[in-house]
Amino acid sequence: MPEGIHADRVTDWFRENVPEAKPPLDFELIAGGHSNLTYRVTDSSGATFVLRRPPLGGILESAHDVAREHRIISALQATDVPVPPVFGVCTDAAVNDAAFFVMGFVDGRIMHGRVDAEGLPEGERRSVGFAVIDVLARLHAVDPDAVGLGELGRKEGYIARQLRRWSRQWVSSKTREIPEMEETHRELEKRMPEQVGACIAHGDYRLGNLIIRDRRVAAVLDWELCTLGDG
């Protein structure tokens, strides 16, 4: 059993909250590290689900709120932004030591780096590039208030807030002084543009957080850093 899963208690939760799943369940860690942990959950019929929970170690302030991530993906279900279907969220830490949520498994390709991207046939790369841009534009066209995300974050001062957060996170996690980091922060503050609007900002939009299938974006993943930002 992979670390981070109490199989018996989580299976009981599935029985009560995900009737589509047919125990017994098999759990496999498919993405770990400092981000939210992602597990593939396979039931006795071969159906596949995905469980997301916070990392096992220490976490930075405001990061890894899986209940919030579940709320965002749920709110985007009725939009034309491709996200996985959601099945439920558990905020009772007694079940699995931390909150978690369950969503559907979306088949496709995730390209985490250059080697993965070069595995995509050259003739498809242009189409995929335009698809990635199109989905981001669709996300930014969603009215946060209309989908119930108007209170997800403050609508003003997005870039200034980001710079302050990055600075706090750097100070709290650094192990040695790097003068270039302080100089970079000063330069970013000096060149900060004025905000022109407010929209839903993913926070980590890149190929590594997209599932690609048939030259299109089948699903956008990893919404833990999502907020309202400069549109």
Coordinates of N, CA and C in Angstrom, one line a residue, residues 66-79 81 83-89 101-103 146-149 220 223:
V66 N -6.7 21.0 -0.7 CA -7.4 20.1 -1.7 C -8.9 20.4 -1.7
A67 N -9.5 20.8 -0.6 CA -10.9 21.1 -0.6 C -11.2 22.3 -1.5
R68 N -10.2 23.3 -1.5 CA -10.3 24.5 -2.4 C -10.2 24.0 -3.8
E69 N -9.2 23.1 -4.1 CA -9.0 22.7 -5.4 C -10.2 21.9 -6.0
H70 N -10.8 21.1 -5.1 CA -12.1 20.5 -5.5 C -13.2 21.5 -5.8
R71 N -13.3 22.5 -5.0 CA -14.3 23.6 -5.3 C -14.1 24.2 -6.7
I72 N -12.8 24.5 -7.0 CA -12.5 25.1 -8.3 C -12.9 24.2 -9.5
I73 N -12.5 23.0 -9.4 CA -12.8 22.0 -10.5 C -14.3 21.8 -10.6
S74 N -15.0 21.7 -9.5 CA -16.4 21.6 -9.5 C -17.1 22.8 -10.2
A75 N -16.6 24.0 -9.9 CA -17.2 25.2 -10.4 C -17.0 25.3 -11.9
L76 N -16.0 24.7 -12.4 CA -15.7 24.7 -13.9 C -16.3 23.6 -14.7
Q77 N -17.1 22.7 -14.0 CA -17.7 21.6 -14.7 C -18.6 22.0 -15.9
A78 N -19.3 23.1 -15.7 CA -20.3 23.5 -16.7 C -19.7 24.5 -17.7
T79 N -18.5 24.8 -17.6 CA -17.8 25.7 -18.6 C -17.2 24.9 -19.7
V81 N -14.0 25.0 -20.2 CA -12.7 24.7 -19.8 C -12.6 23.2 -19.4
V83 N -11.9 20.0 -17.6 CA -11.4 19.6 -16.3 C -12.0 18.2 -16.1
P84 N -11.3 17.4 -15.2 CA -11.8 16.1 -14.9 C -13.2 16.1 -14.2
P85 N -14.0 15.1 -14.3 CA -15.3 15.1 -13.5 C -14.9 14.9 -12.0
V86 N -15.7 15.4 -11.1 CA -15.4 15.2 -9.7 C -16.5 14.3 -9.0
F87 N -16.0 13.6 -8.0 CA -16.9 12.6 -7.3 C -17.2 13.0 -5.9
G88 N -16.3 13.7 -5.2 CA -16.5 14.1 -3.9 C -15.2 14.5 -3.2
V89 N -15.4 15.2 -2.0 CA -14.3 15.6 -1.2 C -14.5 15.2 0.2
F101 N -9.7 14.6 -2.2 CA -10.9 14.6 -3.0 C -10.6 13.6 -4.2
V102 N -11.7 13.2 -4.8 CA -11.7 12.2 -5.8 C -12.3 12.7 -7.1
M103 N -11.6 12.5 -8.2 CA -12.1 12.9 -9.5 C -11.9 11.8 -10.5
A146 N -20.0 34.3 -12.1 CA -21.1 33.5 -12.7 C -20.9 32.0 -12.3
V147 N -19.7 31.6 -12.0 CA -19.5 30.2 -11.6 C -19.3 29.9 -10.1
G148 N -19.5 31.0 -9.4 CA -19.4 30.8 -7.9 C -18.0 31.0 -7.4
L149 N -17.1 31.6 -8.2 CA -15.7 31.7 -7.7 C -15.3 33.2 -7.5
V220 N -7.3 20.1 -17.7 CA -6.3 20.9 -17.0 C -6.3 20.4 -15.6
W223 N -5.0 22.5 -9.7 CA -5.5 23.9 -9.5 C -5.2 24.4 -8.2

